[in-house]
Amino acid sequence: MYNNSGEIQQKRSSYFAKNVFNRDNMLQFLSQDAFEKVEASIFAGKKIDRKIADQVAEGIKAWAISLGATHYTHWFQPLTGATAEKHDAFFDLMSDGKPMERFDGAQLVQQEPDASSFPSGGIRNTFEARGYTAWDPTSPAFVYKSTLCIPTVFVAYTGEALDNKAPLLRALHAVDEAATSVAQYFDKNVRKVHATLGWEQEYFLIDKELAQSRPDILMTGRTLIGRAPAKGQQLDDHYFGVIPSRVLEFMSELEQHCTLLGIPVKTRHNEVAPNQFEVAPVFEEANLAVDHNLLLMDIMDEVADKHGFKVLFHEKPFAGVNGSGKHNNWSLATDTGTNLLSPGKTPMKNLQFLTFFVNTIKAVDTYEELMRSSIASASNDHRLGGQEAPPAIMSVFIGQQLSDVLDELEGVSKGKLSPQEKTELKLNVVGKIPEILLDNTDRNRTSPFAFTGNKFEIRGVGSKMNCAKPMTILNTIVAKQLIDFKKEVDALINKKNLKKDEAVFNVLREYIKNSKRIRFDGDGYSFDWQEEARRRKLSNNKNTPDALQVLTSKESIDLFSSTKVMSEVELKAHQEVELDNYVFNIQIEGRILSELVYNYILPSAIKYQNMLLKNVQGMKEVYGAAHKNFTEPQLNILEQIAQHIAEMKKTTDAMLDAKHRADNMATVAKKAKTYCDTIKPFFDKIRTNTDELEKLVAHEYWPITKYRELLFIK
Ligand code: ADP
Ligand code: MG
C-alpha cells in the first residue's frame, strides 16, 4: 500500500473515504435499526433519540478504534473563521478502577467545551448562557491522525447560533423546503432538494524558512511591506505551467489525506501569480462541501509544513501580484437526480430550469447588498474591485444567448396563452435552450455571479473565508424568493384559473422585467460600470464596515426571521463579531507594521547610512578637498535615505496616535469605520517609504526577505 517514502500507491478510488463514518462503514458497524434511524434523521433533519445515539456511539467507537483512534473531539466552526476542537481520550476508569475505552451517546450528541473566549457578539453575556456543541449527523464523522472528529454546531443554551454552521444548516433546510415544493410543479416524485457546492481553493506556497523571517507574514498572513520584483506575473509563464516537483510532492501527499477523508479533490494546477496554485474537488452537498473545505485548509497547513512550505490563504499576500479567491460553484439538486439549474431534454424540464434560473436572478437582484455582505472581510477588501477580482458591486452574468431567451419570455402575453403561443414558446424558446447552452462558451471573468452552463459561480469569495457565509445568504435569499414565487403561481392557478405552465410563464415574465438591473454582461472591472451601477441603484460597498451594515436592516431581519435562518439577536451578534474581526485584523497589522518600521527598517537604514558616512569621511581624509569629486553619489543616497526615514517615522507615529484614539472609541461600529477610513490609509504611506528604502539600502543591510526571494520556488 505504501511506497518507500510512505506514499500510498493504490488507485485513489480504492481507499476513498476509508477514514469516514459513511454509509458503508455505518452498515458494517451499526445495527440495521440504528442505521435506518440515522439515515432518516439525516433525510428529515430530525433528532436522534438517546437510545439510538448510544448504539451509534458504540458503533462509531468500534470503527474509530479499528483505525487506531485514541481520542475524540467535537469539531466546530466558531465565528473566528477557523475550526476548533478539544480532544478527549476514549480512555477512562470504571468505578472499580478498571481501565476501559468509553464513548456513549451523550458524548456523541452534546458537549460543553470550555469555550467562553470564542466570540459571541454579546449573546452569551446577554443571556448568561453557556455554549454547547451538538452533533450534526448530516456531515459524517471522520478519523484524522488518531482522533475521531465529530462535526457539530456550536450554539448557546438559549438556542442562538455561535458559529457559522448552525445558520448554514437552517438556510439549507429553508431552501430544501422551498425548492422541493416548487420542483414538485414539474416532478411529483421530488422529496428533497439539496444545495450543491463546488469550491475552488486558491493559495500561495512559500518556503517555510523564508516565511519565518517575516513577522508580517507570520502574524497577519500577508506582506505589509516589500517592493515588487523585477519579474512578476507579467510574463504569465506560471499560469497552468509545469508544477515544480517539490510542490507536486506536497500536492500528492495532500491528495492522499483528502482521499482518505472523503474529500473528492480532482483538479490541481498553477495559478496566475508566481507560487500560486489551486485545488478543487468534485462538488458535493453544500454542508459537507463547507466542512471539507475547512478540513482541507487545516490539512494543507500541516502537510505544507512537512514539505518545508508555508501556505498563504490570505486574499492579498503580495502587493502588485494577483491575490487568491475561492470561487463557489452552486446549484440545486433533487433526490431524483436532477440538477435544477441544468436544462433538460423536454420542454417541461426546461421550464423547470428557467424557473430556478430566473428565481435565482431575482433573489440576487432583491438582496444584492446582502450578497455583497457575505463576502466582506478585512483581507478580501484588498481584492474586490482591485482589477483582479470582481468589483464590490453585485451583478449577474448570463451570456448573450440566455439573455435572448429571457428577452423573448418578456414578450409573453398576460394571462391565458393561446395554443399557438404555447407551442411557439415551448418549441422555439424553451425547447432551444439545451442547444444554445452547448455552444455557450463565453465566460466573463469579471462577473461576481456568473451562470456557467449548469450552475452559478460566486466569484468574489475570499480564499481564506468560510464558504458557510456566502452559502447561508445565497440559499436563504433563494429560499425566500421561491416561497414568494410559489405563492404567486398558486394564486394565478387558483384565483385566475390559469394552467400551471401559464401561471409559471406569467410570474417569470414579471420577474424578468423587474430584475433587469442586476444583469450585466460587460466588463465588471471598468470605471463605466461603476457609473452605470450607480444609475441602476446597485450598492457599491467598497469596504467591510460599509458592507456589513445591511445585515441588520429591517429587510434583512424580516428575511432571516421569516425563513427561520437567523433571529434579530443572532444577526446583531454576528454583525458585531464580524466588525470585531475586522478591527482586530487591522489593529494587528498596524502594530506589526510599526514594529517592522522601528525594529527592522529604521535600524538597518541607519546602519547603512553610517557606512556611507564613514566612506565619505574616509574619502575626505585621503583626498582632502578633492573628495567632493567622488562623494556626491554617497551624499545623494544619504539624503534620500534621511528623507524617507523622517517621513516613515512621522507617518508611523501619526498612525499609532490615530490607532490609540480609535481603540478608545465606544462602539465597535465606530472603531471599524475609523480603522477603515483613518488608520488603513497610513499603511500605504508608510509603505511608500519602506519600499523606497528597500531600493536604496544595500542588500546585505536589508533585514527582511524580499519579494523576489519569496516568490519563486525552485
Ligand atoms: P471550470 O469552471 O473550471 O470550467 P467545471 O465547469 O468542471 O470547470 O467546474 C468547476 C467547479 O464547479 C468544480 O469545482 C465543480 O466541482 C463545480 N461544479 C460542477 N457542477 C456543479 C454543480 N452542479 N453544483 C455545484 N458545483 C458544481
Ligand atoms: Mg471557476
XYZ file of C-alpha atoms and ligand atoms in Angstrom:
742
model
C 0.000 0.000 0.000
C 2.784 2.486 0.840
C 5.964 3.021 -1.178
C 9.414 3.854 0.296
C 8.574 7.450 1.013
C 5.396 6.466 2.791
C 3.087 7.320 -0.097
C 0.011 5.304 -0.825
C 0.414 3.651 -4.185
C -3.063 2.353 -4.783
C -5.732 3.747 -7.023
C -7.400 6.582 -5.142
C -10.850 5.082 -5.591
C -9.725 2.018 -3.597
C -9.171 3.977 -0.391
C -11.586 6.871 -0.891
C -13.323 7.856 2.376
C -11.708 4.982 4.255
C -11.472 7.260 7.328
C -15.060 8.479 7.144
C -18.003 7.008 9.008
C -20.096 6.950 5.845
C -22.885 4.627 4.689
C -20.590 1.689 4.021
C -18.942 1.893 7.412
C -22.255 2.518 9.149
C -23.705 -0.620 7.583
C -20.775 -2.567 8.905
C -20.676 -1.109 12.417
C -24.324 -0.268 13.193
C -27.379 -2.421 13.749
C -29.996 -2.247 10.995
C -32.273 -0.267 13.309
C -29.631 2.313 14.248
C -28.555 2.657 10.628
C -32.087 3.360 9.458
C -32.715 5.879 12.232
C -29.546 7.779 11.361
C -30.443 7.778 7.660
C -33.955 9.016 8.442
C -32.660 11.734 10.698
C -30.254 12.886 8.002
C -33.074 12.980 5.457
C -35.596 14.794 7.609
C -33.212 16.756 9.816
C -34.821 15.140 12.880
C -33.273 14.480 16.266
C -31.915 11.046 17.117
C -33.217 9.670 20.417
C -30.903 8.836 23.250
C -31.095 5.044 22.950
C -30.190 5.096 19.287
C -27.459 7.659 19.986
C -25.900 5.185 22.442
C -25.922 2.494 19.780
C -24.442 4.821 17.181
C -21.744 5.924 19.632
C -20.836 2.290 20.286
C -20.535 1.639 16.543
C -18.521 4.788 15.836
C -16.194 3.988 18.722
C -15.516 0.439 17.483
C -14.917 1.730 13.967
C -12.645 4.599 15.077
C -10.591 2.346 17.360
C -10.173 -0.095 14.470
C -8.461 2.782 12.635
C -6.182 3.478 15.601
C -8.082 6.427 17.108
C -7.435 7.074 20.794
C -9.265 10.378 21.199
C -12.462 12.030 20.068
C -13.420 15.637 19.573
C -16.412 17.729 18.695
C -15.243 19.617 15.653
C -16.883 23.057 15.239
C -16.678 26.390 13.474
C -16.678 29.307 15.922
C -17.065 32.777 14.474
C -13.306 33.316 14.448
C -13.372 31.779 10.978
C -11.146 28.830 11.885
C -12.173 25.405 13.131
C -11.914 24.421 16.769
C -11.568 21.163 18.626
C -10.917 19.905 22.122
C -9.681 16.344 22.356
C -10.789 13.859 24.993
C -9.419 10.338 25.276
C -11.723 7.335 24.920
C -9.675 6.030 27.819
C -11.495 6.090 31.155
C -11.541 4.315 34.502
C -14.573 2.423 35.729
C -15.734 2.797 39.338
C -13.641 -0.224 40.340
C -10.578 1.385 38.803
C -10.548 -0.879 35.757
C -9.376 0.896 32.573
C -11.610 0.922 29.508
C -12.371 2.804 26.291
C -15.594 4.694 26.804
C -17.759 6.707 24.408
C -21.527 6.893 24.753
C -24.494 8.621 23.180
C -24.297 11.612 25.487
C -20.712 12.260 24.444
C -21.600 11.866 20.799
C -24.632 14.115 20.852
C -23.599 17.041 23.003
C -20.564 18.567 24.647
C -19.801 21.695 26.546
C -16.393 22.924 25.533
C -14.948 25.491 27.898
C -15.226 27.942 25.081
C -16.042 31.148 26.858
C -13.399 33.039 24.946
C -14.832 32.379 21.494
C -16.586 35.423 20.063
C -20.328 35.530 20.659
C -21.226 39.124 19.852
C -22.625 39.508 23.344
C -25.077 36.616 23.055
C -23.688 34.725 25.983
C -23.359 37.798 28.182
C -26.877 38.923 27.413
C -28.418 35.586 28.179
C -25.898 34.432 30.723
C -25.895 31.196 28.857
C -23.049 28.895 28.082
C -22.403 27.405 24.678
C -22.512 23.765 23.724
C -21.672 21.743 20.652
C -24.259 19.388 19.156
C -23.744 16.559 16.684
C -24.533 17.305 13.018
C -25.339 13.861 11.581
C -25.534 15.293 8.040
C -21.753 15.606 7.943
C -20.186 12.230 8.717
C -17.647 11.753 11.499
C -14.078 11.079 10.403
C -10.767 9.955 11.840
C -7.833 12.273 11.320
C -4.499 11.157 12.735
C -5.522 9.471 15.984
C -8.662 11.472 16.649
C -12.291 10.780 15.901
C -13.735 14.119 14.754
C -17.467 14.679 15.069
C -18.799 17.647 13.063
C -21.001 19.758 15.338
C -22.893 23.018 15.573
C -21.943 25.458 18.328
C -24.946 27.097 19.972
C -25.861 28.945 23.154
C -28.110 27.165 25.654
C -30.777 29.648 24.668
C -30.523 28.308 21.116
C -28.697 31.137 19.340
C -26.009 30.160 16.858
C -22.464 30.884 17.989
C -20.983 29.527 14.788
C -21.286 29.578 11.007
C -22.656 26.061 10.672
C -25.964 26.401 12.523
C -27.238 29.225 10.281
C -25.997 27.325 7.233
C -27.944 24.211 8.199
C -31.067 26.301 8.730
C -30.599 28.003 5.340
C -30.147 24.635 3.648
C -33.300 23.407 5.314
C -35.184 26.505 4.150
C -34.051 26.137 0.554
C -34.839 22.425 0.660
C -38.449 23.068 1.680
C -38.989 25.959 -0.711
C -37.288 24.349 -3.708
C -38.928 20.978 -3.159
C -42.410 22.443 -3.324
C -41.546 24.365 -6.490
C -39.799 21.372 -8.057
C -42.996 19.387 -7.480
C -44.712 21.558 -10.103
C -42.563 19.703 -12.567
C -41.981 16.328 -10.940
C -44.269 14.958 -8.241
C -41.635 12.468 -7.094
C -39.249 15.065 -5.721
C -38.985 14.733 -1.930
C -35.852 16.681 -1.193
C -33.655 19.332 -2.770
C -30.142 19.940 -1.621
C -27.856 22.792 -2.466
C -24.587 21.735 -4.073
C -21.272 23.489 -3.678
C -18.051 23.025 -5.590
C -15.362 25.376 -4.296
C -12.078 26.161 -5.999
C -9.390 26.965 -3.453
C -6.520 29.241 -4.474
C -3.422 29.588 -2.322
C 0.235 30.585 -2.301
C 3.130 28.449 -1.165
C 6.351 29.990 0.108
C 9.394 28.498 1.752
C 8.811 27.950 5.435
C 12.202 29.305 6.486
C 11.700 32.483 4.494
C 8.206 32.941 5.912
C 9.665 32.647 9.378
C 11.932 35.595 8.702
C 8.943 37.870 8.137
C 6.872 38.860 11.172
C 4.196 40.332 8.908
C 3.593 37.031 7.117
C 3.607 35.079 10.371
C 1.280 37.420 12.239
C -1.009 38.767 9.513
C -0.727 36.258 6.666
C 0.411 38.941 4.240
C 3.377 41.155 3.458
C 2.882 44.666 4.834
C 5.979 45.941 3.053
C 8.072 44.861 0.085
C 8.956 46.141 -3.358
C 7.564 44.396 -6.416
C 10.200 42.130 -8.002
C 11.673 42.955 -11.409
C 9.937 39.896 -12.734
C 6.352 39.470 -11.593
C 3.432 37.834 -13.299
C 3.793 39.921 -16.477
C 5.122 37.008 -18.449
C 2.221 34.750 -17.479
C 4.692 31.885 -17.559
C 3.437 30.384 -14.320
C -0.235 30.000 -15.244
C -1.020 26.347 -15.954
C 2.756 25.810 -16.261
C 4.706 22.805 -15.048
C 4.196 22.324 -11.323
C 7.607 22.410 -9.541
C 8.497 18.932 -8.253
C 8.673 19.957 -4.597
C 5.185 21.390 -4.907
C 3.964 18.285 -6.684
C 5.169 16.143 -3.793
C 3.239 18.352 -1.416
C 0.134 18.112 -3.592
C 0.330 14.321 -3.839
C 0.513 13.890 -0.113
C -2.303 16.363 0.378
C -4.453 14.445 -2.097
C -3.828 11.195 -0.255
C -5.002 12.671 3.046
C -8.011 14.191 1.317
C -8.890 10.893 -0.325
C -8.805 9.009 2.983
C -11.055 11.697 4.454
C -13.504 11.524 1.583
C -12.701 14.966 0.174
C -13.038 14.299 -3.554
C -10.218 16.586 -4.778
C -9.846 16.409 -8.510
C -8.120 19.400 -10.016
C -4.706 20.875 -9.256
C -2.824 23.478 -11.224
C -0.662 26.570 -11.162
C -2.486 29.860 -10.932
C -1.792 33.265 -12.450
C 0.731 34.583 -9.935
C 4.125 33.051 -9.215
C 3.887 30.450 -6.410
C 0.102 30.481 -6.649
C -1.859 27.244 -7.026
C -5.395 25.911 -6.961
C -7.075 22.772 -5.709
C -10.707 21.893 -6.456
C -12.883 18.900 -5.649
C -15.904 17.365 -7.292
C -18.918 19.263 -5.969
C -20.896 17.917 -3.002
C -23.905 18.691 -0.839
C -23.205 22.203 0.465
C -22.853 21.475 4.200
C -20.435 18.653 3.533
C -18.540 20.732 0.979
C -18.148 23.544 3.532
C -16.790 21.126 6.135
C -14.472 19.602 3.567
C -13.081 22.974 2.604
C -12.331 23.845 6.237
C -10.781 20.463 6.816
C -8.707 20.818 3.669
C -7.293 24.145 4.834
C -6.269 22.594 8.171
C -4.620 19.618 6.488
C -2.866 21.854 3.972
C -1.168 23.762 6.783
C 0.213 20.557 8.235
C 1.253 18.867 5.016
C 2.899 22.045 3.762
C 4.883 22.331 6.962
C 6.160 18.798 6.468
C 7.346 19.717 2.976
C 9.102 22.898 4.102
C 6.382 25.247 2.894
C 4.024 27.734 4.419
C 0.580 28.024 2.802
C -0.819 31.514 2.497
C -4.609 31.601 2.360
C -4.731 35.396 2.659
C -6.593 37.120 -0.172
C -3.734 39.501 -0.921
C -0.382 38.288 0.410
C 1.703 40.368 -2.026
C 1.079 43.871 -3.343
C 1.235 44.081 -7.121
C 0.692 40.335 -7.518
C -2.741 38.768 -8.058
C -4.400 37.637 -4.850
C -6.366 34.478 -4.098
C -10.052 33.718 -4.167
C -12.346 30.798 -3.657
C -14.986 30.518 -6.358
C -18.160 28.949 -5.020
C -19.973 26.961 -7.708
C -23.552 26.491 -6.606
C -26.633 24.706 -7.780
C -29.721 22.851 -6.507
C -30.175 19.102 -6.946
C -33.204 16.899 -6.309
C -33.220 13.483 -4.676
C -34.415 12.218 -8.058
C -31.048 13.091 -9.530
C -31.911 16.305 -11.358
C -29.747 19.420 -11.368
C -32.397 22.141 -11.239
C -30.098 24.623 -12.985
C -29.397 22.300 -15.859
C -31.625 22.397 -18.944
C -33.059 19.009 -19.892
C -34.404 17.165 -22.898
C -38.091 18.083 -22.620
C -39.816 21.489 -22.647
C -41.118 20.747 -19.145
C -37.593 20.154 -17.852
C -36.541 23.389 -19.460
C -39.375 25.296 -17.908
C -38.175 23.885 -14.602
C -34.669 25.102 -15.423
C -35.972 28.556 -16.330
C -37.971 28.705 -13.119
C -34.963 28.141 -10.893
C -32.706 30.200 -13.126
C -34.953 33.282 -13.130
C -35.790 32.964 -9.438
C -32.104 32.912 -8.570
C -31.501 36.050 -10.621
C -34.473 37.718 -8.941
C -33.221 36.736 -5.483
C -29.791 38.220 -6.160
C -31.420 41.362 -7.514
C -33.581 41.856 -4.422
C -30.820 41.073 -1.973
C -27.732 42.207 -3.879
C -26.390 44.110 -0.898
C -26.678 41.066 1.354
C -24.765 39.007 -1.186
C -22.006 41.604 -1.008
C -22.007 41.457 2.789
C -21.494 37.690 2.694
C -18.026 38.092 1.202
C -16.897 41.018 3.331
C -13.691 40.790 5.342
C -10.653 42.940 6.022
C -8.454 40.761 3.836
C -10.957 40.388 0.984
C -11.295 44.186 0.798
C -7.864 44.237 -0.835
C -9.053 42.082 -3.664
C -12.603 43.076 -4.541
C -12.534 45.774 -7.143
C -8.759 45.604 -7.467
C -8.892 44.767 -11.193
C -8.134 41.136 -10.400
C -11.389 40.027 -8.796
C -14.994 41.089 -9.283
C -15.937 44.541 -8.020
C -17.880 45.151 -4.811
C -20.957 45.692 -6.990
C -23.143 42.615 -7.359
C -24.374 41.688 -10.809
C -25.337 38.535 -12.671
C -23.745 37.340 -15.908
C -25.829 35.005 -18.053
C -24.349 35.433 -21.547
C -25.881 36.627 -24.785
C -27.908 33.541 -25.676
C -29.706 33.238 -22.377
C -30.302 36.986 -22.368
C -32.040 36.498 -25.718
C -34.203 33.751 -24.224
C -35.205 35.985 -21.324
C -35.955 38.830 -23.731
C -38.318 36.559 -25.656
C -40.022 35.427 -22.465
C -40.581 39.017 -21.526
C -42.889 39.257 -24.519
C -45.219 36.534 -23.232
C -48.764 37.858 -23.120
C -50.515 38.410 -19.820
C -52.985 35.835 -18.524
C -54.045 32.904 -20.665
C -51.884 31.890 -23.609
C -53.296 30.835 -26.943
C -52.415 27.266 -28.035
C -50.166 28.716 -30.771
C -48.405 30.927 -28.295
C -47.759 27.982 -26.047
C -46.399 25.805 -28.801
C -44.281 28.631 -30.087
C -42.863 29.287 -26.625
C -42.187 25.689 -25.829
C -40.651 24.737 -29.131
C -38.808 27.827 -30.160
C -37.790 29.406 -26.902
C -37.738 26.946 -24.068
C -37.086 23.953 -26.297
C -33.980 25.503 -27.784
C -32.172 26.159 -24.506
C -30.066 22.979 -24.384
C -28.706 23.571 -27.889
C -27.951 27.152 -27.021
C -26.083 26.182 -23.907
C -23.954 23.610 -25.643
C -22.063 26.276 -27.517
C -22.440 28.948 -24.900
C -18.754 29.209 -24.227
C -18.487 32.878 -23.422
C -17.155 33.318 -19.938
C -16.854 36.584 -18.149
C -14.135 36.522 -15.513
C -15.079 39.959 -14.235
C -18.572 38.996 -13.073
C -19.228 38.382 -9.383
C -22.100 35.961 -10.031
C -21.967 34.125 -13.316
C -24.056 31.394 -14.843
C -21.733 28.748 -16.275
C -23.995 26.320 -18.098
C -25.485 24.289 -15.253
C -24.609 26.219 -12.093
C -23.922 29.710 -10.817
C -20.471 30.701 -9.676
C -19.872 33.255 -6.901
C -16.513 34.721 -7.797
C -15.923 37.230 -5.024
C -15.478 34.790 -2.151
C -12.116 35.229 -0.437
C -9.583 32.405 -0.315
C -9.432 32.482 3.487
C -13.181 32.579 4.062
C -15.545 30.020 5.421
C -17.873 29.260 2.477
C -20.668 28.855 5.033
C -21.209 32.618 4.978
C -21.953 33.115 1.280
C -23.753 29.764 1.183
C -26.030 30.765 4.073
C -27.010 34.023 2.425
C -27.422 32.694 -1.103
C -29.551 29.747 -0.020
C -31.649 31.929 2.277
C -32.448 34.515 -0.383
C -33.236 31.821 -2.949
C -35.476 30.077 -0.405
C -37.366 33.297 0.269
C -37.681 34.008 -3.445
C -39.022 30.517 -4.183
C -41.574 30.818 -1.370
C -42.837 34.077 -2.886
C -42.836 32.556 -6.362
C -44.920 29.579 -5.237
C -47.461 31.896 -3.626
C -47.811 33.972 -6.784
C -48.108 30.994 -9.103
C -50.647 29.269 -6.852
C -52.688 32.450 -6.699
C -52.828 32.636 -10.513
C -53.808 28.973 -10.732
C -56.478 29.156 -8.025
C -57.889 32.625 -8.497
C -57.334 33.372 -12.181
C -57.868 29.835 -13.352
C -54.627 29.676 -15.299
C -52.925 26.412 -16.211
C -49.757 25.709 -14.272
C -47.373 26.435 -17.138
C -49.248 29.631 -17.997
C -49.037 30.779 -14.417
C -45.316 29.994 -14.283
C -44.679 31.893 -17.529
C -46.670 34.849 -16.247
C -44.798 35.154 -12.992
C -41.413 34.595 -14.612
C -42.169 37.323 -17.132
C -42.692 39.821 -14.324
C -39.501 38.706 -12.592
C -37.506 39.053 -15.790
C -38.858 42.570 -16.230
C -38.240 43.601 -12.638
C -34.784 42.190 -12.174
C -33.125 43.568 -15.290
C -30.821 45.957 -13.481
C -28.864 43.078 -11.901
C -27.991 41.555 -15.283
C -24.702 42.761 -16.647
C -22.511 41.036 -19.213
C -19.924 43.777 -19.727
C -16.554 44.464 -18.154
C -17.060 44.463 -14.387
C -13.605 45.951 -13.833
C -14.336 49.088 -15.841
C -14.970 52.530 -14.438
C -18.006 52.861 -16.712
C -19.673 50.005 -14.857
C -19.343 51.852 -11.561
C -21.152 54.779 -13.115
C -23.760 52.573 -14.737
C -24.310 50.617 -11.498
C -24.903 53.862 -9.652
C -27.574 54.761 -12.189
C -29.135 51.318 -11.654
C -29.115 51.961 -7.890
C -26.976 48.943 -7.165
C -24.944 49.170 -3.989
C -21.178 49.583 -4.168
C -19.891 48.992 -0.654
C -16.163 49.131 -1.077
C -15.159 48.179 2.437
C -16.241 45.768 5.138
C -17.710 48.191 7.699
C -19.994 49.604 4.993
C -20.814 46.188 3.563
C -21.832 44.723 6.925
C -24.412 47.390 7.737
C -27.156 45.753 5.706
C -27.108 42.656 7.933
C -29.317 44.391 10.474
C -31.571 46.374 8.130
C -35.296 45.827 8.509
C -35.438 43.883 5.220
C -32.659 41.551 6.348
C -34.230 40.951 9.743
C -37.539 40.142 8.028
C -35.855 37.866 5.523
C -33.884 35.871 8.064
C -36.656 35.585 10.606
C -39.343 34.611 8.085
C -37.093 31.842 6.756
C -36.071 30.915 10.343
C -32.393 31.139 9.439
C -31.362 33.805 11.951
C -33.121 35.825 14.594
C -32.596 39.541 15.055
C -30.416 38.807 18.088
C -28.237 36.470 16.060
C -27.926 38.904 13.176
C -26.813 41.671 15.510
C -24.391 39.359 17.263
C -22.904 38.036 14.034
C -22.552 41.550 12.672
C -20.767 42.627 15.831
C -18.386 39.683 15.658
C -17.607 40.406 12.012
C -16.878 44.042 12.849
C -14.717 42.946 15.764
C -12.784 40.621 13.480
C -12.297 43.492 11.074
C -10.917 45.741 13.794
C -8.629 43.010 15.195
C -7.157 42.354 11.784
C -6.248 45.931 11.056
C -5.183 46.543 14.642
C -2.669 43.710 14.386
C -1.459 44.930 11.011
C -0.876 48.399 12.462
C 1.113 47.003 15.354
C 3.235 44.732 13.192
C 3.873 47.495 10.696
C 5.134 49.823 13.418
C 7.378 47.038 14.724
C 8.780 46.477 11.271
C 9.489 50.179 10.949
C 11.061 50.687 14.367
C 12.805 47.361 14.915
C 13.842 46.351 11.420
C 13.790 49.028 8.733
C 14.911 52.042 10.737
C 17.971 50.368 12.366
C 19.072 48.863 9.040
C 18.720 52.088 7.128
C 20.711 53.912 9.814
C 23.426 51.283 9.736
C 23.765 51.714 6.013
C 23.773 55.482 6.424
C 26.667 55.111 8.855
C 28.564 53.002 6.386
C 28.123 55.667 3.739
C 29.062 58.418 6.181
C 32.226 56.609 7.134
C 33.084 56.275 3.494
C 32.562 59.975 2.903
C 34.689 60.815 5.938
C 37.430 58.464 4.772
C 37.394 60.000 1.321
C 37.789 63.417 2.889
C 40.755 62.273 4.962
C 42.514 60.753 1.988
C 41.620 63.229 -0.748
C 41.043 66.446 1.156
C 39.025 68.991 -0.798
C 39.098 66.764 -3.890
C 36.810 64.294 -2.152
C 33.827 66.242 -3.495
C 34.572 64.772 -6.923
C 33.961 61.289 -5.551
C 31.388 61.548 -2.763
C 28.468 63.175 -4.455
C 26.627 59.860 -5.109
C 27.047 58.725 -1.497
C 25.816 62.050 -0.189
C 22.864 61.959 -2.514
C 21.858 58.477 -1.296
C 22.386 59.601 2.287
C 19.975 62.464 1.793
C 17.338 60.336 0.146
C 17.575 57.806 2.949
C 17.332 60.555 5.545
C 14.208 61.941 3.908
C 12.494 58.560 3.764
C 13.445 57.772 7.339
C 11.972 61.054 8.510
C 8.790 60.611 6.501
C 8.423 56.952 7.522
C 8.815 57.745 11.207
C 6.426 60.684 11.055
C 3.632 58.696 9.376
C 4.167 55.681 11.631
C 3.834 57.850 14.720
C 0.741 59.524 13.306
C -0.745 56.088 12.588
C -0.027 54.944 16.138
C -1.666 58.077 17.540
C -4.772 57.554 15.434
C -4.841 53.912 16.476
C -4.698 54.883 20.112
C -7.658 57.209 19.671
C -9.639 54.558 17.782
C -9.020 51.944 20.460
C -10.775 54.158 22.984
C -13.941 54.533 20.945
C -17.180 53.343 22.493
C -18.739 51.136 19.840
C -17.236 48.553 17.547
C -19.047 50.097 14.582
C -17.279 53.425 15.163
C -13.961 51.677 15.701
C -14.303 49.706 12.486
C -15.151 52.809 10.499
C -12.178 54.693 11.946
C -9.799 51.817 11.330
C -11.043 51.708 7.771
C -11.104 55.414 6.915
C -8.338 56.838 9.082
C -5.820 54.188 10.013
C -5.614 51.958 6.970
C -4.630 54.830 4.628
C -1.484 55.342 6.711
C -0.301 51.849 5.799
C 0.211 52.760 2.155
C 2.003 55.987 3.025
C 4.373 54.170 5.361
C 4.923 51.506 2.775
C 5.937 54.002 0.105
C 8.864 54.949 2.317
C 9.869 51.454 3.401
C 9.787 50.284 -0.201
C 11.893 53.237 -1.354
C 14.360 52.417 1.399
C 14.459 48.830 0.181
C 15.536 50.208 -3.181
C 18.261 52.404 -1.669
C 19.748 50.324 1.142
C 22.470 47.776 0.342
C 21.136 44.236 0.076
C 23.405 42.951 2.830
C 21.926 45.503 5.240
C 18.307 44.757 4.393
C 16.713 42.823 7.263
C 13.578 41.460 5.569
C 13.281 38.724 2.939
C 12.444 40.330 -0.396
C 9.614 39.550 -2.812
C 11.923 38.023 -5.383
C 13.255 35.624 -2.765
C 9.778 34.732 -1.521
C 8.040 34.363 -4.821
C 9.951 31.898 -6.934
C 10.055 28.343 -5.639
C 12.798 26.313 -7.241
P -14.434 25.177 -14.961
O -15.322 26.157 -14.260
O -13.010 25.294 -14.494
O -14.595 25.187 -16.429
P -16.203 22.933 -14.258
O -17.297 23.542 -15.034
O -15.964 21.485 -14.465
O -14.826 23.683 -14.506
O -16.498 23.143 -12.720
C -15.804 23.959 -11.880
C -16.256 23.669 -10.496
O -17.658 23.628 -10.475
C -15.764 22.355 -9.927
O -15.195 22.600 -8.659
C -17.013 21.534 -9.802
O -16.986 20.710 -8.665
C -18.094 22.579 -9.672
N -19.415 22.123 -10.118
C -19.740 21.482 -11.261
N -21.063 21.195 -11.281
C -21.602 21.682 -10.125
C -22.906 21.686 -9.545
N -23.951 21.155 -10.153
N -23.054 22.253 -8.342
C -22.022 22.809 -7.700
N -20.783 22.830 -8.197
C -20.548 22.275 -9.384
Mg -14.155 28.699 -11.727
